[in-house]
PDB file of C-alpha atoms and ligand atoms in Angstrom:
ATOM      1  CA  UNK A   1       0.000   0.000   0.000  1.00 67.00           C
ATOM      2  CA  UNK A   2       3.026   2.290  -0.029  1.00 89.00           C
ATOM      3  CA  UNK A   3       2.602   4.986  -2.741  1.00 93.00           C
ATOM      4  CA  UNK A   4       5.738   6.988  -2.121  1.00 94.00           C
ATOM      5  CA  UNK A   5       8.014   4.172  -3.455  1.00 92.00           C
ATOM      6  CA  UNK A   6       6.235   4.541  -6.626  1.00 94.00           C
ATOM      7  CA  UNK A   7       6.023   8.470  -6.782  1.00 95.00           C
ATOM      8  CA  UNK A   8      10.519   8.064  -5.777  1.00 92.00           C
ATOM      9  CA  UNK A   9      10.678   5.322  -8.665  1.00 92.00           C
ATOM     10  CA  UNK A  10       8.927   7.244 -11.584  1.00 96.00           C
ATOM     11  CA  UNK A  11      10.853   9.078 -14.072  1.00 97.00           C
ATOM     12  CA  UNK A  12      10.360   9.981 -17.708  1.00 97.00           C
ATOM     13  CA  UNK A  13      11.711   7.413 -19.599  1.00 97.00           C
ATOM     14  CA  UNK A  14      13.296   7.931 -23.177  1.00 97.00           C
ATOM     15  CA  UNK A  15      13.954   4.407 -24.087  1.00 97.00           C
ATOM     16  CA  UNK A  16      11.863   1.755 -24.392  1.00 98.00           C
ATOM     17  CA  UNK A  17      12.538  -2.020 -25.051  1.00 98.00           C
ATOM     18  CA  UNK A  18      10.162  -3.256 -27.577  1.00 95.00           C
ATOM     19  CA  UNK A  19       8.365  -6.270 -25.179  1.00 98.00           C
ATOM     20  CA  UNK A  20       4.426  -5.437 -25.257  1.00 98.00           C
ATOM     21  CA  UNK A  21       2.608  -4.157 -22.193  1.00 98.00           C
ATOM     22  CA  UNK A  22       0.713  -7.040 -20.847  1.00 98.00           C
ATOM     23  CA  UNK A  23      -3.271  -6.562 -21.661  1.00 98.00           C
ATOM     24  CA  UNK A  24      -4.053  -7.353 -17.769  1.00 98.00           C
ATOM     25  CA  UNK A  25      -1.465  -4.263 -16.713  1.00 98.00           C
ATOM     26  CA  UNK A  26      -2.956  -2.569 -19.285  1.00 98.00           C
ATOM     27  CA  UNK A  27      -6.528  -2.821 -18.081  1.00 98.00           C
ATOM     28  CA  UNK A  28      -5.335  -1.891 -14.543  1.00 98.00           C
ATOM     29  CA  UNK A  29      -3.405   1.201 -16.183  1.00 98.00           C
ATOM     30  CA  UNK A  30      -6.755   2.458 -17.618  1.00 99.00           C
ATOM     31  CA  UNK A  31      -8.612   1.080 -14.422  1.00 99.00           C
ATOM     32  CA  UNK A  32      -6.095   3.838 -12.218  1.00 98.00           C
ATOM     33  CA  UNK A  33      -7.493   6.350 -15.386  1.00 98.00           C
ATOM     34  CA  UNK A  34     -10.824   5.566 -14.548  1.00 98.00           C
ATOM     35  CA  UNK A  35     -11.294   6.116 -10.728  1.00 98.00           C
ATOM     36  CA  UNK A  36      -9.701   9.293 -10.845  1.00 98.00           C
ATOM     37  CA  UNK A  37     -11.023  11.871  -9.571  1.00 98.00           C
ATOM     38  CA  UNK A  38     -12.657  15.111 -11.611  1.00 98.00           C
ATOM     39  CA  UNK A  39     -14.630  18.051 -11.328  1.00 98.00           C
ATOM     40  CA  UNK A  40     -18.273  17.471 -10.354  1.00 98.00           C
ATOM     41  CA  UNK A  41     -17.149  13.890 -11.400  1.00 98.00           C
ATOM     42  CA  UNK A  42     -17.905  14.837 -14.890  1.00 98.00           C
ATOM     43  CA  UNK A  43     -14.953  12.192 -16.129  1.00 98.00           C
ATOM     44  CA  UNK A  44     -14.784  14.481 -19.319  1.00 98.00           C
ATOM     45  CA  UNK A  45     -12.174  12.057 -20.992  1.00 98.00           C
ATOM     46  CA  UNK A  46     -11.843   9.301 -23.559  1.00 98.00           C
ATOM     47  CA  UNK A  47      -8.528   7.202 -23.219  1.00 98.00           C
ATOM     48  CA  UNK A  48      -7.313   5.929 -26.796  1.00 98.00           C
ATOM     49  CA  UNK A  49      -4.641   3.692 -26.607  1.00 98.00           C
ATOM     50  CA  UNK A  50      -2.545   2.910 -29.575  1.00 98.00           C
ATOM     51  CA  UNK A  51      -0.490  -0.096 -29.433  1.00 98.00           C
ATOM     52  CA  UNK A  52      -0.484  -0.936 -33.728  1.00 98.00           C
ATOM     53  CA  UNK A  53       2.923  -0.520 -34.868  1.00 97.00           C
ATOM     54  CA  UNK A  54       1.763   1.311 -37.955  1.00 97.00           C
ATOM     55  CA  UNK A  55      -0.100   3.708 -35.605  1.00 98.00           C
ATOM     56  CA  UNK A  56       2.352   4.244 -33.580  1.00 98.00           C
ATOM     57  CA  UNK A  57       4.934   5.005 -35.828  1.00 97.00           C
ATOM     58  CA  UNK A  58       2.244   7.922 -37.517  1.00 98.00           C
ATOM     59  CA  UNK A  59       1.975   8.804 -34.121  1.00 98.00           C
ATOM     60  CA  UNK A  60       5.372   9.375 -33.549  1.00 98.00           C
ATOM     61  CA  UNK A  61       5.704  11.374 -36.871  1.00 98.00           C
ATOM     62  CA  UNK A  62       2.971  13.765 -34.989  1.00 98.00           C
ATOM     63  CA  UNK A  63       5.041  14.192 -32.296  1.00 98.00           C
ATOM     64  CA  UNK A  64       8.017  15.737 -34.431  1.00 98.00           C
ATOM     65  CA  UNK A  65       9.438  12.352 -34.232  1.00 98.00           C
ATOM     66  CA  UNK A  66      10.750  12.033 -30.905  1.00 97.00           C
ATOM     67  CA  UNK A  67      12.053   8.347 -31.193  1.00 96.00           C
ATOM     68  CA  UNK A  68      10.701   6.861 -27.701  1.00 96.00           C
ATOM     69  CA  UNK A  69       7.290   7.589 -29.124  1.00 97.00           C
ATOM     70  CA  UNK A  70       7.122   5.547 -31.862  1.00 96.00           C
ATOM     71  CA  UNK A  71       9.362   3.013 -30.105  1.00 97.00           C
ATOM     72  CA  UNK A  72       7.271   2.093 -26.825  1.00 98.00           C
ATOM     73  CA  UNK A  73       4.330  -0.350 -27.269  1.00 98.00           C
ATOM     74  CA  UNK A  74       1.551   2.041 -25.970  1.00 98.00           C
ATOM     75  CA  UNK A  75       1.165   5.312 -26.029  1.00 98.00           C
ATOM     76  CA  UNK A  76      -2.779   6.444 -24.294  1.00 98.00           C
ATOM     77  CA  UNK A  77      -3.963   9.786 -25.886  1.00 98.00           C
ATOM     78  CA  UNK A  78      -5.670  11.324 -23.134  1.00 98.00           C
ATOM     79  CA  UNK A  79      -8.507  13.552 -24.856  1.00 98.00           C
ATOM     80  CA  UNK A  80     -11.108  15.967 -23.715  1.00 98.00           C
ATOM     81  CA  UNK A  81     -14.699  14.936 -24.257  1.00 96.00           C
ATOM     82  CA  UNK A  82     -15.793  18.386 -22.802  1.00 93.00           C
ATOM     83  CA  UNK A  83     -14.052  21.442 -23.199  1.00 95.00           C
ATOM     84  CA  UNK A  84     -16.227  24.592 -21.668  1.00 96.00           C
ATOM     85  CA  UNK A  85     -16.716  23.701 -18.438  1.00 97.00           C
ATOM     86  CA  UNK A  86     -15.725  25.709 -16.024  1.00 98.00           C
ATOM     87  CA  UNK A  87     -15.375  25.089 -11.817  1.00 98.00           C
ATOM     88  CA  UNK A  88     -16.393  27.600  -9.110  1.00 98.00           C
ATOM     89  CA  UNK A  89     -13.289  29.006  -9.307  1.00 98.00           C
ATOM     90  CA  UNK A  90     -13.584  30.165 -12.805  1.00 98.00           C
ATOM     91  CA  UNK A  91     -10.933  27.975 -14.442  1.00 98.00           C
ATOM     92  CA  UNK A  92     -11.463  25.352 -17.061  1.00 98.00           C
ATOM     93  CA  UNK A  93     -11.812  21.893 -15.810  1.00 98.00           C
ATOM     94  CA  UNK A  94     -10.355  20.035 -18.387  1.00 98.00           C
ATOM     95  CA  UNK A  95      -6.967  20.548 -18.389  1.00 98.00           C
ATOM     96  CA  UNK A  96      -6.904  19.631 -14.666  1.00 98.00           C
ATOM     97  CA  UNK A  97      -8.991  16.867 -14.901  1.00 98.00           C
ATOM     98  CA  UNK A  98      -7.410  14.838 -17.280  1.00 98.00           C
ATOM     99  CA  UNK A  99      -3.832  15.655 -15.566  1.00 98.00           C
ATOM    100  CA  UNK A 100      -5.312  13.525 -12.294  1.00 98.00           C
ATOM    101  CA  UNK A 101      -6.211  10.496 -14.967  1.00 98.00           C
ATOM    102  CA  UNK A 102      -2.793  10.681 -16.958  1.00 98.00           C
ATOM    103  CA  UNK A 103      -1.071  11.012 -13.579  1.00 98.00           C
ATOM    104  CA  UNK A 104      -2.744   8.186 -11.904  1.00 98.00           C
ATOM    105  CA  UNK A 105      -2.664   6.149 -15.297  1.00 98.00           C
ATOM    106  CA  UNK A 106       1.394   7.063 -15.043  1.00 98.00           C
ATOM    107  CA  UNK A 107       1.827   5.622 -11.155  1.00 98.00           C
ATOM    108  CA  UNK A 108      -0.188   2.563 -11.747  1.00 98.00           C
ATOM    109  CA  UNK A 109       2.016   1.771 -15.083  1.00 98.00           C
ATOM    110  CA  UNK A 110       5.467   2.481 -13.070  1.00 97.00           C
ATOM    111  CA  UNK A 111       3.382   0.175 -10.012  1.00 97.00           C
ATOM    112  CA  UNK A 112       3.353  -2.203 -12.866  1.00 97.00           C
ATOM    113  CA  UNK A 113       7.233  -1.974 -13.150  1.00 97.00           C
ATOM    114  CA  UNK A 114       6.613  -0.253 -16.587  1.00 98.00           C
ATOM    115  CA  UNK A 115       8.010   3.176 -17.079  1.00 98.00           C
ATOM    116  CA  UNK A 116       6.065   6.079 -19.152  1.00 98.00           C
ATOM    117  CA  UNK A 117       6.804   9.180 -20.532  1.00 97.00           C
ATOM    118  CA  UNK A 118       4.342  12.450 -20.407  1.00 98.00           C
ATOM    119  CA  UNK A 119       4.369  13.655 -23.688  1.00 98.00           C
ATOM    120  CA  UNK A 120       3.047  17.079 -25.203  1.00 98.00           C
ATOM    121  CA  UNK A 121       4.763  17.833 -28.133  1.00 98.00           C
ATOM    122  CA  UNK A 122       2.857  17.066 -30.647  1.00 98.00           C
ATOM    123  CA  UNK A 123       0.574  18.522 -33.480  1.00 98.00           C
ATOM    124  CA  UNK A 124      -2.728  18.239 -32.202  1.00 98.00           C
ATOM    125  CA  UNK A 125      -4.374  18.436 -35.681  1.00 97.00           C
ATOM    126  CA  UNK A 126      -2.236  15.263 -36.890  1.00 98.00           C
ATOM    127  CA  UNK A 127      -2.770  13.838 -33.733  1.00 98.00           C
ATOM    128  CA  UNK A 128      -6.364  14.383 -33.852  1.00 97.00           C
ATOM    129  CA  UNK A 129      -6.797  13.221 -37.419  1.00 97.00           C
ATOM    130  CA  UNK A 130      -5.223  10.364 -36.763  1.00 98.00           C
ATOM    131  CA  UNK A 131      -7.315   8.814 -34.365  1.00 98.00           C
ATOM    132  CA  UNK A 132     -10.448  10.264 -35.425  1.00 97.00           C
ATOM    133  CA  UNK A 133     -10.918  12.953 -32.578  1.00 97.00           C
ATOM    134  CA  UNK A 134     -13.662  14.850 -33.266  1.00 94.00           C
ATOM    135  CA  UNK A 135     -12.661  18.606 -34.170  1.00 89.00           C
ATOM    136  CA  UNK A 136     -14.237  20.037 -30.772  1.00 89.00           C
ATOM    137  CA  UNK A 137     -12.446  18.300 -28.820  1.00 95.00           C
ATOM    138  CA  UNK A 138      -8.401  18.461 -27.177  1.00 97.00           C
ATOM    139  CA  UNK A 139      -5.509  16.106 -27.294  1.00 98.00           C
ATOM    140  CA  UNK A 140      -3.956  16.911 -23.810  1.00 98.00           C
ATOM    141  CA  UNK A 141      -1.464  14.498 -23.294  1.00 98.00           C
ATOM    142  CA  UNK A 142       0.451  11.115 -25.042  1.00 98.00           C
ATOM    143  CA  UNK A 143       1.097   9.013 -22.197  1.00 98.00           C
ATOM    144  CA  UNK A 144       3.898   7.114 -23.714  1.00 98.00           C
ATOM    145  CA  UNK A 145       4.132   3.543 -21.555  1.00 98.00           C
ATOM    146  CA  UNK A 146       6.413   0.613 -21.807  1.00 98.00           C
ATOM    147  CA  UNK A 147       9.072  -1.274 -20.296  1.00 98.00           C
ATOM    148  CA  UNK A 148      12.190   1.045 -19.933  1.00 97.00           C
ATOM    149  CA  UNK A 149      15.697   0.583 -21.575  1.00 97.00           C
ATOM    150  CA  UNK A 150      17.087   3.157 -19.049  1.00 93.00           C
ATOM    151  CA  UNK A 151      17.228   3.592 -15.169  1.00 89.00           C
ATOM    152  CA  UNK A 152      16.069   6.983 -13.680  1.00 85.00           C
ATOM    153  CA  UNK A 153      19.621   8.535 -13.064  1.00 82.00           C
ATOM    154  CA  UNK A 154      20.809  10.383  -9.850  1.00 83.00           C
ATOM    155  CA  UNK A 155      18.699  13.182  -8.210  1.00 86.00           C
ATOM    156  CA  UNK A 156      15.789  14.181  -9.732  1.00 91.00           C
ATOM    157  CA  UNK A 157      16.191  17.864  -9.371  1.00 93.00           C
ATOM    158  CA  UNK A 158      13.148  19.144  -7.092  1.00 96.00           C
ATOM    159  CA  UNK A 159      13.049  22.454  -5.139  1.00 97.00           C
ATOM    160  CA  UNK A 160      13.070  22.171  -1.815  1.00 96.00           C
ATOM    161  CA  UNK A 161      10.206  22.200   0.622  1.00 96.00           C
ATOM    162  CA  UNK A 162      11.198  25.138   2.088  1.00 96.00           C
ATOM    163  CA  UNK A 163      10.915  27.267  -1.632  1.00 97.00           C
ATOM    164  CA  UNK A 164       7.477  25.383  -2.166  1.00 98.00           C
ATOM    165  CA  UNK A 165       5.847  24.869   0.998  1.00 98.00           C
ATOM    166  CA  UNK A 166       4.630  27.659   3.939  1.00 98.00           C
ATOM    167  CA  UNK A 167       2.504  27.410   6.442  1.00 98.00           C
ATOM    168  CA  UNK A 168      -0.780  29.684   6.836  1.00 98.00           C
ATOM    169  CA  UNK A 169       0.383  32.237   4.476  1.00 97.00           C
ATOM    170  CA  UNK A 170       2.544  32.623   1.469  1.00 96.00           C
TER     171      UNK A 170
HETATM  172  C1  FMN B   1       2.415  18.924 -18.471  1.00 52.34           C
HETATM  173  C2  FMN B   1       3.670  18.182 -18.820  1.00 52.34           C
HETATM  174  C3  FMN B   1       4.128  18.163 -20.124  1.00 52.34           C
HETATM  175  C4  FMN B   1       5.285  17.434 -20.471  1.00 52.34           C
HETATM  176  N1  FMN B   1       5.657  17.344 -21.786  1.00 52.34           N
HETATM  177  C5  FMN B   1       6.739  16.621 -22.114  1.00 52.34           C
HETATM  178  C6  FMN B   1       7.134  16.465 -23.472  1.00 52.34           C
HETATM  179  O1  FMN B   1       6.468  16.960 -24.377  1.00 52.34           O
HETATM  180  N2  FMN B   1       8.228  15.735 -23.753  1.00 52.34           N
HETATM  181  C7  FMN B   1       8.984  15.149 -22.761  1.00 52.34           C
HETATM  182  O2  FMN B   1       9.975  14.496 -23.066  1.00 52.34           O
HETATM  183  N3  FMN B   1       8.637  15.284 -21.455  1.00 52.34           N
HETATM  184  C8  FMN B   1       7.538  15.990 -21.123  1.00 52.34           C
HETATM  185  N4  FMN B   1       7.166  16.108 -19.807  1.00 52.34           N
HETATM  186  C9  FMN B   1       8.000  15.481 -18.767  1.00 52.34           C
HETATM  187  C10 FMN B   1       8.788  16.546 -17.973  1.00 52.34           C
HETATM  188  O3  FMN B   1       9.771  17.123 -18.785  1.00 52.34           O
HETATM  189  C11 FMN B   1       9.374  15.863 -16.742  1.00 52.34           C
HETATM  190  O4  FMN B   1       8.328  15.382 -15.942  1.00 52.34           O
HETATM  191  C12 FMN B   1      10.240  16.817 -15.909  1.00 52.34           C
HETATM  192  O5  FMN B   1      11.366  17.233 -16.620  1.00 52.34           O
HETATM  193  C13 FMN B   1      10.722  16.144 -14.622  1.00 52.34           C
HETATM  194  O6  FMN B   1      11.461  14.983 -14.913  1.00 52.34           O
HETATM  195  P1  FMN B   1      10.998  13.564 -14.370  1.00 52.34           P
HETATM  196  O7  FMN B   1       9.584  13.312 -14.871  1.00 52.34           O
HETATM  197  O8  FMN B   1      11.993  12.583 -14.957  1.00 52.34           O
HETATM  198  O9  FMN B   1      11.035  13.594 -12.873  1.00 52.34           O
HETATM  199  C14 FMN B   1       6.024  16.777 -19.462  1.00 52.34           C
HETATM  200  C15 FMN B   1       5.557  16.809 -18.137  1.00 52.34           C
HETATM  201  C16 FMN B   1       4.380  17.474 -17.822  1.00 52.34           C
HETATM  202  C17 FMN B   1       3.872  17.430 -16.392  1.00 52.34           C
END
């Protein structure tokens, strides 16, 4: 049941071996997507995953051909099925909402001992096209998952808690 293990172990990968990601860690992977939280629990998302190697290797075109795209077996585009609405605080919930599912899709895979990558360079429009989005709706996120061909190296380069954190006022 301990999470911070996980959160210590996960990195973005670069490298990927080529094995597949098993279809039961996959289903748990888009299980972790699925009970995340979102804003009035409207769950405004639609999880594609693209494991066809033909796919993937348009999709990695897409993403100005960043090799590790193309080369893991999945990648999850994590799309918008709502775009306009807004929580009480005035900000658009989409962006935030489908953060939580890539992020808890992204712990369960590296749970899984499968490594991802967060990936947002990419042309939406090719993207989109590609995998028949519909026009009105976003392409937030490639979650690029497979089984890593690298280790996270050394520190991983976080402020400190006392830049980030105060207590009862800024
Ligand atoms: C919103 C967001 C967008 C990101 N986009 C990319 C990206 O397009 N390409 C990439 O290689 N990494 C991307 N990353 C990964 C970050 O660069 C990475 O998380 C950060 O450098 C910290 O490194 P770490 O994840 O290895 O701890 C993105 C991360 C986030 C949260």
């Amino acid at each position: 049941m301990d999470l911070i293990p996980v959160i210590q172990q996960r990195f973005s990968a670069h490298a990927f071996l080529p094995d597949p990601v098993s279809p039961e860690a996959m289903e748990r992977i888009l299980e972790a997507g699925r009970r995340a939280p979102s804003a009035k629990n409207r769950q405004p998302w639609r999880f594609v995953v693209i494991q066809q190697e033909t796919l993937r290797r348009k999709v990695q075109d897409a993403a100005y051909n960043e090799p590790w795209v193309g080369q893991a077996p999945a990648v999850i585009a994590v799309c918008s099925t709502n775009i306009d609405y807004r929580m009480p605080n005035g900000q658009l919930a989409y962006p935030i909402d489908l953060s939580f599912a890539a992020a808890y899709m992204e712990l369960q895979a590296f749970h899984e001992g499968l490594a991802c990558c967060i990936n947002t360079t990419f042309q939406e429009d090719e993207i989109r096209e590609l995998l028949t989005v519909p026009y009105s709706m976003r392409v937030v996120v490639l979650l690029v998952i497979g089984h890593p061909a690298e280790k996270r190296t050394g520190d991983p380069n976080r402020l400190p808690k006392g830049r980030i954190v105060s207590y009862e006022h800024w």
